[in-house]
mmCIF file of C-alpha atoms in Angstrom:
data_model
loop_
_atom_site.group_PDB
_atom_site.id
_atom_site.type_symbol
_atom_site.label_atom_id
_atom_site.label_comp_id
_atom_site.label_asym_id
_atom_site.label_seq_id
_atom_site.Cartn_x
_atom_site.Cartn_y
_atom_site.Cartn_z
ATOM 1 C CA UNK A 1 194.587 43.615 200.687
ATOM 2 C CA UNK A 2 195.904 46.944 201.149
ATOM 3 C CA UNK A 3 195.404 50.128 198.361
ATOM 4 C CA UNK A 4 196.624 53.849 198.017
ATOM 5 C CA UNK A 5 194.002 55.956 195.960
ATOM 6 C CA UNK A 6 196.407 58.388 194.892
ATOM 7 C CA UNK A 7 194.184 59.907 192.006
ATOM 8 C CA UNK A 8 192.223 59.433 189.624
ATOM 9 C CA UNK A 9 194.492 57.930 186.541
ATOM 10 C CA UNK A 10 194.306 54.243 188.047
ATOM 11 C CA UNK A 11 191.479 52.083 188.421
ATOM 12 C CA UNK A 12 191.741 50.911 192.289
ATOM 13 C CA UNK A 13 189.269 48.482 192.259
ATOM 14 C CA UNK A 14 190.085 46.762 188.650
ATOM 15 C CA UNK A 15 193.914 46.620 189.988
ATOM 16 C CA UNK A 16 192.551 45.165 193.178
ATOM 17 C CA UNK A 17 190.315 42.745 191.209
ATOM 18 C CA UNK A 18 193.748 41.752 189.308
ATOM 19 C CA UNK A 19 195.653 41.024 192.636
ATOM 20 C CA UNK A 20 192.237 39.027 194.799
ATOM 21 C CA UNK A 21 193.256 36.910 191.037
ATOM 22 C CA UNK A 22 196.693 36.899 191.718
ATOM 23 C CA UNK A 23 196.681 35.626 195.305
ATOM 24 C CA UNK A 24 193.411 33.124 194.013
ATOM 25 C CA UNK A 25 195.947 31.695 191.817
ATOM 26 C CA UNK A 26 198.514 31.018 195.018
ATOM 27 C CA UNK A 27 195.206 29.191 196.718
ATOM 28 C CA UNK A 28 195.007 32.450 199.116
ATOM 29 C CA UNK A 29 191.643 33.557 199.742
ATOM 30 C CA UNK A 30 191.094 37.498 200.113
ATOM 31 C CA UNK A 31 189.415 38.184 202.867
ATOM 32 C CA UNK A 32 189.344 41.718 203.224
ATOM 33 C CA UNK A 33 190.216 45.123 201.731
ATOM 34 C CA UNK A 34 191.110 48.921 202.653
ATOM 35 C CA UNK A 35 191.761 51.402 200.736
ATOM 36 C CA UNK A 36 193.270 54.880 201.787
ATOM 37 C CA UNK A 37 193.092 57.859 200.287
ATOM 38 C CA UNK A 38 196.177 60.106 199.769
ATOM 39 C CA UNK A 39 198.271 62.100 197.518
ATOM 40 C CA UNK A 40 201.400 60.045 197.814
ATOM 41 C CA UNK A 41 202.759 56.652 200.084
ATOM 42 C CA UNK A 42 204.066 57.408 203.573
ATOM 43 C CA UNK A 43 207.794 57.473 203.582
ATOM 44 C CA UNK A 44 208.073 55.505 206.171
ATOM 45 C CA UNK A 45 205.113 52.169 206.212
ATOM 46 C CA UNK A 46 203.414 53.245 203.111
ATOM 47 C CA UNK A 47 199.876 54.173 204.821
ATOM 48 C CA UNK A 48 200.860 56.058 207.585
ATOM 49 C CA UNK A 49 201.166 54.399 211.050
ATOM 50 C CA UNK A 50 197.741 54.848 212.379
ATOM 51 C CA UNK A 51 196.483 53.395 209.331
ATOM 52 C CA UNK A 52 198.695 50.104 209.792
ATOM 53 C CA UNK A 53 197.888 49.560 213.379
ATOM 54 C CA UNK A 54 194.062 49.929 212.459
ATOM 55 C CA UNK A 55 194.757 47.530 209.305
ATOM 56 C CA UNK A 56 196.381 44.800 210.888
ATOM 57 C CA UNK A 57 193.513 45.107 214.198
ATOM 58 C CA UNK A 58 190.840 44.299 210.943
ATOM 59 C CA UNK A 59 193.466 42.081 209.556
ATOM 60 C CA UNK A 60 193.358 39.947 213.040
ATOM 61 C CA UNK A 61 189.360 40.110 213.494
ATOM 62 C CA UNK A 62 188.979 38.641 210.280
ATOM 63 C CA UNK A 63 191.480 35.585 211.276
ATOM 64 C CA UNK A 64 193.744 36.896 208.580
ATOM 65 C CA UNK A 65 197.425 35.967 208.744
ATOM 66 C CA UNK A 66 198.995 38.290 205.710
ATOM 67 C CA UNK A 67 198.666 41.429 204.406
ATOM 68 C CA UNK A 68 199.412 41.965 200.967
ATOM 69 C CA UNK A 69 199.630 45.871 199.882
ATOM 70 C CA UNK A 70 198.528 46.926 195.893
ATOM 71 C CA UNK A 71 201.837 48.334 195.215
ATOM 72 C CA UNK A 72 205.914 48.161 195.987
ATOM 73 C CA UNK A 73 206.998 48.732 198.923
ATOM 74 C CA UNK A 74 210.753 49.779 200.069
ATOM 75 C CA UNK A 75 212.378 47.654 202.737
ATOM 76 C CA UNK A 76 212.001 49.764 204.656
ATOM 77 C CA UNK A 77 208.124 50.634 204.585
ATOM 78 C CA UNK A 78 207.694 46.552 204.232
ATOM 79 C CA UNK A 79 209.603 45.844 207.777
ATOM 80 C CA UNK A 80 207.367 48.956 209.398
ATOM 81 C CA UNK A 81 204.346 47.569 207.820
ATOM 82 C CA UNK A 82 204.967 44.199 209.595
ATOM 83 C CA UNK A 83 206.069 45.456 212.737
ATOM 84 C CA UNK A 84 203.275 47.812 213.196
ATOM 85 C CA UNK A 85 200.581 44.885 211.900
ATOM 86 C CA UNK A 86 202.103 42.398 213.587
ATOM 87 C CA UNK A 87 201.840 40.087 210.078
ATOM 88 C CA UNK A 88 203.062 38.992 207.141
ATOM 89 C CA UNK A 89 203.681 41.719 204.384
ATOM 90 C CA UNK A 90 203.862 41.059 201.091
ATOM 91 C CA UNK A 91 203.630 43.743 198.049
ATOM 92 C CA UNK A 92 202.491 43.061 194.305
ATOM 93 C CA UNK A 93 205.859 42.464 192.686
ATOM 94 C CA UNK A 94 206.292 39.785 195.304
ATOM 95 C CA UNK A 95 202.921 37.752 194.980
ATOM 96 C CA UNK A 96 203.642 38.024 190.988
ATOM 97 C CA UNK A 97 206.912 36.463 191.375
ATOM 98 C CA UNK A 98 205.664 33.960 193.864
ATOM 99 C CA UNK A 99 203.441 32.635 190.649
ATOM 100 C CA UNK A 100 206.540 32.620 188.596
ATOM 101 C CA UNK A 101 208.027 29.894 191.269
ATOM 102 C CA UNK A 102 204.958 28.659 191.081
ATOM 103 C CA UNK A 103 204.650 27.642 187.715
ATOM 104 C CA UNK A 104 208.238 27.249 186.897
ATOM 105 C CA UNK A 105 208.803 23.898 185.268
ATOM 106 C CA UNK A 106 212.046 23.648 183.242
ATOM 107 C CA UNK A 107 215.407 24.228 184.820
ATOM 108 C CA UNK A 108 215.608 27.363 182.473
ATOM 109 C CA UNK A 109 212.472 29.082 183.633
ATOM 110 C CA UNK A 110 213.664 27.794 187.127
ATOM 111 C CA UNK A 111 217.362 29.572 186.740
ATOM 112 C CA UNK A 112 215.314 32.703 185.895
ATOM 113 C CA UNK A 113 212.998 33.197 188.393
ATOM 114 C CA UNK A 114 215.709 32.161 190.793
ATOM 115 C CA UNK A 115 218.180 35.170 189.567
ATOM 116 C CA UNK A 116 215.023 37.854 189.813
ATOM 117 C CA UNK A 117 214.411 36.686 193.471
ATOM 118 C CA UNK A 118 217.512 37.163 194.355
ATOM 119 C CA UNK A 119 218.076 40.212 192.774
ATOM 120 C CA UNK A 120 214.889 41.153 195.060
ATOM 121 C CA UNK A 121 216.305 40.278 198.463
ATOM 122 C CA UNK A 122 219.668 42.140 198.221
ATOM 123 C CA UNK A 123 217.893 45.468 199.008
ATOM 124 C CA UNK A 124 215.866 43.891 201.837
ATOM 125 C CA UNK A 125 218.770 42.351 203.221
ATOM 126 C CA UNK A 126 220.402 46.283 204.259
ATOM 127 C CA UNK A 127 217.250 46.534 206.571
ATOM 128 C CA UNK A 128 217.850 42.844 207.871
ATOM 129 C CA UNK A 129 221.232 43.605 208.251
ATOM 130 C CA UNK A 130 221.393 46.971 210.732
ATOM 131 C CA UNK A 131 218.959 44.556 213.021
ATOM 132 C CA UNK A 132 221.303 41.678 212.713
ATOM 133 C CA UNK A 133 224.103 43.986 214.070
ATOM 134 C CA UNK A 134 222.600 45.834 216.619
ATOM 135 C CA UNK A 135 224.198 43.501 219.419
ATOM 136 C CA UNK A 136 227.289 43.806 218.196
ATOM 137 C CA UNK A 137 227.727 47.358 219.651
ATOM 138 C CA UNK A 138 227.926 51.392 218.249
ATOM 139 C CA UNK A 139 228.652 52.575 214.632
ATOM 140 C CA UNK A 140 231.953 51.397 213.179
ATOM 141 C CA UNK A 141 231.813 48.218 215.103
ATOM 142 C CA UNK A 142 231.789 44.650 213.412
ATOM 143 C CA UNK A 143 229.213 42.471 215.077
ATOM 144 C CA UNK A 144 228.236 38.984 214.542
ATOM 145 C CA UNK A 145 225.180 39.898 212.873
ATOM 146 C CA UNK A 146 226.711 42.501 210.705
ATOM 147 C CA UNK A 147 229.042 39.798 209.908
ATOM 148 C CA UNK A 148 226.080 37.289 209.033
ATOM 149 C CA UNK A 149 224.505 39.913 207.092
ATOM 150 C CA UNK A 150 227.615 40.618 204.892
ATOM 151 C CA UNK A 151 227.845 36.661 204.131
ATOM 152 C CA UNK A 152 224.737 36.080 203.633
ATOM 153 C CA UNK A 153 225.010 39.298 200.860
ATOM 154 C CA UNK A 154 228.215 38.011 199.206
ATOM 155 C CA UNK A 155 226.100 34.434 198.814
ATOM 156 C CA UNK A 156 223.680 35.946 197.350
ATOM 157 C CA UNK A 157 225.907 37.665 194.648
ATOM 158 C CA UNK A 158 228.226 35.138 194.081
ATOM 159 C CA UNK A 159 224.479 32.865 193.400
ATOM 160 C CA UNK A 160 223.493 35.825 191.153
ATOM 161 C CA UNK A 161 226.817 35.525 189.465
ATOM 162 C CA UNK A 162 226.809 31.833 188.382
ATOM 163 C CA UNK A 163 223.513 32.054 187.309
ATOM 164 C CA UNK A 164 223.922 35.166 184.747
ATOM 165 C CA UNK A 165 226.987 32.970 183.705
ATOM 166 C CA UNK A 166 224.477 30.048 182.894
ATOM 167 C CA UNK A 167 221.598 32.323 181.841
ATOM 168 C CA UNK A 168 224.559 33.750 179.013
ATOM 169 C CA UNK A 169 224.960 30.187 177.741
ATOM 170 C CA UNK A 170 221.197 29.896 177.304
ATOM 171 C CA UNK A 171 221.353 33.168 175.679
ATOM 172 C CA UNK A 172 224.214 32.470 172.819
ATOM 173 C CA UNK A 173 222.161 29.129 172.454
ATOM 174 C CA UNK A 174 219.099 30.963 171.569
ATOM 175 C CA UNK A 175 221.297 33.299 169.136
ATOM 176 C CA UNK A 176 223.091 30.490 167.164
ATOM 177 C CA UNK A 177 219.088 28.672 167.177
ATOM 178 C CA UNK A 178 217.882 32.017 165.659
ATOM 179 C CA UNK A 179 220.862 32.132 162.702
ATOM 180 C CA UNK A 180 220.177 28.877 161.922
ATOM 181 C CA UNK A 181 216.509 29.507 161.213
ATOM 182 C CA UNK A 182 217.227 32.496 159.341
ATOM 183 C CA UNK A 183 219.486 30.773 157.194
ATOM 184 C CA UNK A 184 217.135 28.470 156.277
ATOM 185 C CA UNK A 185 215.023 31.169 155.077
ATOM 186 C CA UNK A 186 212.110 30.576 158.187
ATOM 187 C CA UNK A 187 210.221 33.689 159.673
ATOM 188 C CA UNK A 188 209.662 33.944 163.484
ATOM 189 C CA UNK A 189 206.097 35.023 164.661
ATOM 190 C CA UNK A 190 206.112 35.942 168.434
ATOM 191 C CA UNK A 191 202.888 36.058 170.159
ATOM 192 C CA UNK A 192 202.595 38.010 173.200
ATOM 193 C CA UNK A 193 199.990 39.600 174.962
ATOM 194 C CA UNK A 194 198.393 39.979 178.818
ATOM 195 C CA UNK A 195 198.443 37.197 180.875
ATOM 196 C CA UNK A 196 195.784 34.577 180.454
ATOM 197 C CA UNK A 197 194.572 36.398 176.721
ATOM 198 C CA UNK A 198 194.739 33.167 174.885
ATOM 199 C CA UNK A 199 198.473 32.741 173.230
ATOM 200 C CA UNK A 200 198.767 28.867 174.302
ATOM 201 C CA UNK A 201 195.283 28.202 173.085
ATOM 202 C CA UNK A 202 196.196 30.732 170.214
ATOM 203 C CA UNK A 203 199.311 28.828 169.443
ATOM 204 C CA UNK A 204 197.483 25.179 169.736
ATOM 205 C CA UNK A 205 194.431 25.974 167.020
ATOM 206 C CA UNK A 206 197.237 27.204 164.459
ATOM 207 C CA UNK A 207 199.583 24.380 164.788
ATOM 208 C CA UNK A 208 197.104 21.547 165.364
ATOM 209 C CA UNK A 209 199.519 20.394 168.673
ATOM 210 C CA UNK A 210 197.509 19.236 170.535
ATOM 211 C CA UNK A 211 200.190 18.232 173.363
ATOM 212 C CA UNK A 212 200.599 21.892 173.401
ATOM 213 C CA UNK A 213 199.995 22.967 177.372
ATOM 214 C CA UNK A 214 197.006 24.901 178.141
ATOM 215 C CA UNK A 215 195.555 25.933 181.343
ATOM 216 C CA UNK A 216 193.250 28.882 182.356
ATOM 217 C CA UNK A 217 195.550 30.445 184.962
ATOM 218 C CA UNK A 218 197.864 32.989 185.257
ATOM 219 C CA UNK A 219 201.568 32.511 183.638
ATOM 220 C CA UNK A 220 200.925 29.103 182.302
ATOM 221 C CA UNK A 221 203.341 29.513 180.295
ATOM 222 C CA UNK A 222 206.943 30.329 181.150
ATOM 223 C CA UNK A 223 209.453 28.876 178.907
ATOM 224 C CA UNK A 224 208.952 29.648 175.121
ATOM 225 C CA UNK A 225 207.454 26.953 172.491
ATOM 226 C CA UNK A 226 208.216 26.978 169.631
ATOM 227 C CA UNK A 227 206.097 25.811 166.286
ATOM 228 C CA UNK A 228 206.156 25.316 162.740
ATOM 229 C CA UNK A 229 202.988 26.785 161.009
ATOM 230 C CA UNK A 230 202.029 26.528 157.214
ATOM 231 C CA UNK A 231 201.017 29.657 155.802
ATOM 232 C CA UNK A 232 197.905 29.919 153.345
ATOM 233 C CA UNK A 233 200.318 30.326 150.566
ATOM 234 C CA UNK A 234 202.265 27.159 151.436
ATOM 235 C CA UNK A 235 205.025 28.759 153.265
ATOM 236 C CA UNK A 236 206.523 27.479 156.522
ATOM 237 C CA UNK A 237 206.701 29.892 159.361
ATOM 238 C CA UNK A 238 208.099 29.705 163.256
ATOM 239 C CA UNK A 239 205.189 31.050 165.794
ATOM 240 C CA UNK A 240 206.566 31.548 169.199
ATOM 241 C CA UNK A 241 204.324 31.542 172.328
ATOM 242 C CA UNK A 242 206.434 33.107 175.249
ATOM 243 C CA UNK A 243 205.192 34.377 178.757
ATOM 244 C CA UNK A 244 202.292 36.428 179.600
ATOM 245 C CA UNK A 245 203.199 40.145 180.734
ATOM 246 C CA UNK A 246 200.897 42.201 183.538
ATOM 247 C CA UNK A 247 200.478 45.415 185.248
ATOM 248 C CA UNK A 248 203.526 46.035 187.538
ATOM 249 C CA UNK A 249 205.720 43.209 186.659
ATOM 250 C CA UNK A 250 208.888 43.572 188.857
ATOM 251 C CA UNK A 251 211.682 44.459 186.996
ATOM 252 C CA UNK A 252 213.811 42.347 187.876
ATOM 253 C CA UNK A 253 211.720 39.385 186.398
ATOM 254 C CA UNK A 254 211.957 41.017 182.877
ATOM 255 C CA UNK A 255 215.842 41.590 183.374
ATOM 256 C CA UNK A 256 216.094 37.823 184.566
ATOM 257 C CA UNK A 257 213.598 36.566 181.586
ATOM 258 C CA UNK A 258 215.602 38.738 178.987
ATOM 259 C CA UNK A 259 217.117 35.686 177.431
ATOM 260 C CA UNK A 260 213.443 34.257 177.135
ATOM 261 C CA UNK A 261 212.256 37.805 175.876
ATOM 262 C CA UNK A 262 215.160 38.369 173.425
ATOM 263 C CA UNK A 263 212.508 35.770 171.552
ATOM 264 C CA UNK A 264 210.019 38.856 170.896
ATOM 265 C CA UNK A 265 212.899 41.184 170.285
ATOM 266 C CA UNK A 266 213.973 39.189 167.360
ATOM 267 C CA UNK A 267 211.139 38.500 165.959
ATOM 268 C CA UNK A 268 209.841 39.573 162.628
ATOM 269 C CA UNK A 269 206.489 40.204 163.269
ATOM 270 C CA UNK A 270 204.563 40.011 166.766
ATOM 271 C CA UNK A 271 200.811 39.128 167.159
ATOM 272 C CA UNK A 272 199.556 40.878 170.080
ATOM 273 C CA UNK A 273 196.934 38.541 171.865
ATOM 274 C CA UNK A 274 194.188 40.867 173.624
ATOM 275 C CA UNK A 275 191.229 39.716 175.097
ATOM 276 C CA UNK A 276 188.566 42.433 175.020
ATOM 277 C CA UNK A 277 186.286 40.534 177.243
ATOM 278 C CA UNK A 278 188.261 41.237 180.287
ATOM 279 C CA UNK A 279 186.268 44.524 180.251
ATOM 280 C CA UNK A 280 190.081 46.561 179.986
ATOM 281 C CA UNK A 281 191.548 45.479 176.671
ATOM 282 C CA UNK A 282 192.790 49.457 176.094
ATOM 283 C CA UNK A 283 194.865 49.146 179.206
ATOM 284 C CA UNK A 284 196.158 45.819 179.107
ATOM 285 C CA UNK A 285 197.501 46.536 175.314
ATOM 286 C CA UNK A 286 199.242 49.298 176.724
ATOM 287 C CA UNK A 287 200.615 47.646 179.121
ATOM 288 C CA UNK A 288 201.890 44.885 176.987
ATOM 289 C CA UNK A 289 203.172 47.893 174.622
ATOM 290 C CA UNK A 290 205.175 49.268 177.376
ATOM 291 C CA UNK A 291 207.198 45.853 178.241
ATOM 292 C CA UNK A 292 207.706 45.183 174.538
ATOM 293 C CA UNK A 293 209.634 48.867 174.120
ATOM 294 C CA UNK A 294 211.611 48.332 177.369
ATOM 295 C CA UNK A 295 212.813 44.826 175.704
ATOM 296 C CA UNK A 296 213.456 46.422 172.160
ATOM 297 C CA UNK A 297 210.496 44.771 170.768
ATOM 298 C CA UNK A 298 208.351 47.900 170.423
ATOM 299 C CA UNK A 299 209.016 48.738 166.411
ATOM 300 C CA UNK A 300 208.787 45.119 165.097
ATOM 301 C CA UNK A 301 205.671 44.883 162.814
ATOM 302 C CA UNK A 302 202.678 43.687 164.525
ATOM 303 C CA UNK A 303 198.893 42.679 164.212
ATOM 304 C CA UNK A 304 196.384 42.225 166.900
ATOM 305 C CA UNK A 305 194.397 38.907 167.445
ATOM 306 C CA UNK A 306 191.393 40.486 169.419
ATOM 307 C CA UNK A 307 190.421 37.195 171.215
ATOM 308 C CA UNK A 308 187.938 35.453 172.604
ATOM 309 C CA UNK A 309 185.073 37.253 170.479
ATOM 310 C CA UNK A 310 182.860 34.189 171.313
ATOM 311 C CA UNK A 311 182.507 35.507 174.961
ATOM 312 C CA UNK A 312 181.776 39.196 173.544
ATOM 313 C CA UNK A 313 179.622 38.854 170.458
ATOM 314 C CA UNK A 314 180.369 40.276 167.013
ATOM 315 C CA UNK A 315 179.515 43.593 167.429
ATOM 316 C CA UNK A 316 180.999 44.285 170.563
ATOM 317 C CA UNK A 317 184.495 43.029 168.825
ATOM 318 C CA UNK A 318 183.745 45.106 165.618
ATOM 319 C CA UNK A 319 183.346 48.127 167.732
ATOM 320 C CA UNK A 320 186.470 47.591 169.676
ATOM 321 C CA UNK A 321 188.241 46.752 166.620
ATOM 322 C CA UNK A 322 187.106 49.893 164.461
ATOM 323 C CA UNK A 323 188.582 51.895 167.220
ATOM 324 C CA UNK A 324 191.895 49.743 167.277
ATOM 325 C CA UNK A 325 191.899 50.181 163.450
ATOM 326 C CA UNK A 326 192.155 54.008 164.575
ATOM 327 C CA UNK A 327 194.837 53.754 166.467
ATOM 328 C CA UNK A 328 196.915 52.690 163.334
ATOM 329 C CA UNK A 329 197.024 48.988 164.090
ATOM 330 C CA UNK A 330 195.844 46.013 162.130
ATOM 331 C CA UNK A 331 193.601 44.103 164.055
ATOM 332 C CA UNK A 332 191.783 40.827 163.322
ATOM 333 C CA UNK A 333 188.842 39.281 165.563
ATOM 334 C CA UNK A 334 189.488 35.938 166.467
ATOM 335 C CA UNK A 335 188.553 33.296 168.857
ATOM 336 C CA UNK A 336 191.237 30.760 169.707
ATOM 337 C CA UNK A 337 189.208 28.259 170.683
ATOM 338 C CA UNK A 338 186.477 28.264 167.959
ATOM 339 C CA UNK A 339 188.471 29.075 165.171
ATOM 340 C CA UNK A 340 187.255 32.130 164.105
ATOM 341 C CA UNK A 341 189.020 33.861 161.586
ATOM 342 C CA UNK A 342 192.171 32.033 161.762
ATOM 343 C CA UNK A 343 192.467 31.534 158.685
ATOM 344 C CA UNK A 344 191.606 35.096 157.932
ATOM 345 C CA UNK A 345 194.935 35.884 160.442
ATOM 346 C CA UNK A 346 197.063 33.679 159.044
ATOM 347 C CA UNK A 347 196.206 35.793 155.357
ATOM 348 C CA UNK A 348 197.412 39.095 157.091
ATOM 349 C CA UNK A 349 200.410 37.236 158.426
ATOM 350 C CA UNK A 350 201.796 35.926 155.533
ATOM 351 C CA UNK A 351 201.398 39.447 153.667
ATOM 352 C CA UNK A 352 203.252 40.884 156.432
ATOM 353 C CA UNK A 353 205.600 39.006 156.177
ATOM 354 C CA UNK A 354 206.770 39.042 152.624
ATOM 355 C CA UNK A 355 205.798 42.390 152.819
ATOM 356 C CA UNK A 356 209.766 44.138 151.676
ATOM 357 C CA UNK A 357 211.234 40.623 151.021
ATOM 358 C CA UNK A 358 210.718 41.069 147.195
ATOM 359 C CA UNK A 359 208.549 37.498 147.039
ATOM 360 C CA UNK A 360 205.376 37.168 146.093
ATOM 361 C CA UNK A 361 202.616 36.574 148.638
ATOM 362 C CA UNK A 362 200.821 33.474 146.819
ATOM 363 C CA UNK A 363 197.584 33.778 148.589
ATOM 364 C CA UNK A 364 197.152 37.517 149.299
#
């Protein structure tokens, strides 16, 4: 694995912890690291051409075959990173995506992750493309690769065209499925959170589904479920589990999961699932914070479930939460898989809810 220390704001070795995770989850075994310091990536490989050559030397002596760099890279920098290391480059958004194919299981979440990748290669294929047609002669000649380039572009975006025509379809679905649960008076809970914080098991202990999928790994869950809950008062309510967000997810996987995401959006509250014991709760909720605003999600009314308190002991999670509380948020200590609290959650959930609607919160 590759790193730029640019300052001091990020946390190289947590992020690097994150991705050795990442690439676990794709069975690839980490077998080395560098990290250079510098004020900004080289224009032109990212680290700097010494650096690279000297990389992908270690790279070889360890009997690596791939180099994976803690960060984007341009096509450009990614093609002089590969030539100069004679491997394999991937960057972050790219592993992250791989797990999305990965774990893609429906032909929905399938459709999706197909549209981001291909959204992905277009800009790669402009580098591909000046390679393809250097036998074809000077500037402002048309040679066969330039040709195959071109054609292999317009299949791309004719691909990414039928499947934003299919992804729309889902999309109206979804709408029509949302009026008719708001005209039969039900409330939508979306939990969200960081990846691997507990929604699925979250979503299991307050529905009693035990069918429910859930798997310690990253992105386990992909497509939205969807689940009636009774409230302490009596009421019915919708809770939505939906996928997992992280540190640098590419872009174009949240514009190609926007029909999925449109979920949270429309939502009227959200429970945000954090899991203190990962040692970085304060920047994973911001993190989740930051995806929920660029999806439209960010002023819906929310609580957070601080999980997993049976791996961090009560007073650890009261501290954490007292400073939470700070903050302005409501935030209840939980633990999926115990139970504790729940019941506790559910209270705050339900007066949230008919909190403006003019009915009377039986149990509050």
């Amino acid at each position: 694995m590759v790193a730029l220390d640019e300052d001091d704001s990020l946390d190289v070795p947590g992020s690097l912890e994150e991705l050795s995770l990442l690439l676990g989850n794709l069975g690839i075994t980490t077998t080395g690291i560098s990290i250079q310091r510098r004020s900004r990536p080289d224009p032109g490989s990212f680290i700097g051409s010494g650096k690279a050559e000297l990389v992908g030397a270690e790279a070889r002596d360890l009997g690596a075959g791939l180099i994976v760099v803690n960060g984007s890279l341009s096509p450009g920098q990614a093609a002089a990173l590969g030539r100069l290391t004679g491997l394999t480059v991937w960057d972050r958004p790219l592993v992250i995506m791989k797990i999305f194919e990965d774990r893609a299981q429906t032909g929905e979440a399938k459709l999706q992750i197909e549209l981001a990748r291909c959204r992905y290669e277009i800009p790669f294929l402009k580098g591909l493309g000046l390679q393809m047609s250097r036998p074809g002669g000077g500037v402002g000649t048309r040679g066969p690769g330039e040709t195959e380039f071109e054609r292999h572009r317009r299949k791309l975006e004719r691909r990414i065209r039928e499947i934003n025509r299919k992804i729309e379809a889902i999309r109206e679905r979804r709408k029509d499925q949302r009026k008719h649960r708001a005209r039969a008076g039900l409330a939508t809970v979306a939990l969200t959170g960081y990846t691997n914080s507990g929604k699925s098991t979250l979503l299991r202990r307050l529905s009693g589904d035990t069918d429910l999928p859930v798997a310690n790994k990253l992105f386990s869950t992909l497509d939205p479920f969807i689940r009636r809950v009774r409230l302490p008062g009596g009421d019915p309510v919708l809770f939505t589990d939906t996928v997992g967000f992280i540190r640098d997810l590419p872009p174009d996987l949240v514009a190609a999961f926007s029909a999925t995401l449109e979920e949270v959006a429309a939502a009227d509250l959200v429970i945000l699932v954090a899991d203190p014991s990962s040692g970085r709760y304060e920047e994973d909720v911001e993190v989740v914070e930051e995806v929920l605003a660029s999806i439209g999600a960010g002023t819906v009314p929310r609580i957070i479930a601080l999980n997993k308190i049976d791996r961090i002991g009560p007073e650890t999670a009261e501290t954490i939460r007292s400073l939470a509380v700070r903050s302005g948020d409501r935030v209840i200590p939980i633990s999926a898989l115990r139970g504790d609290n729940i019941p506790e959650l559910l209270t705050v959930v339900e007066g949230m809810l008919f909190m403006g609607r003019g009915k009377e919160c039986a149990s509050c």
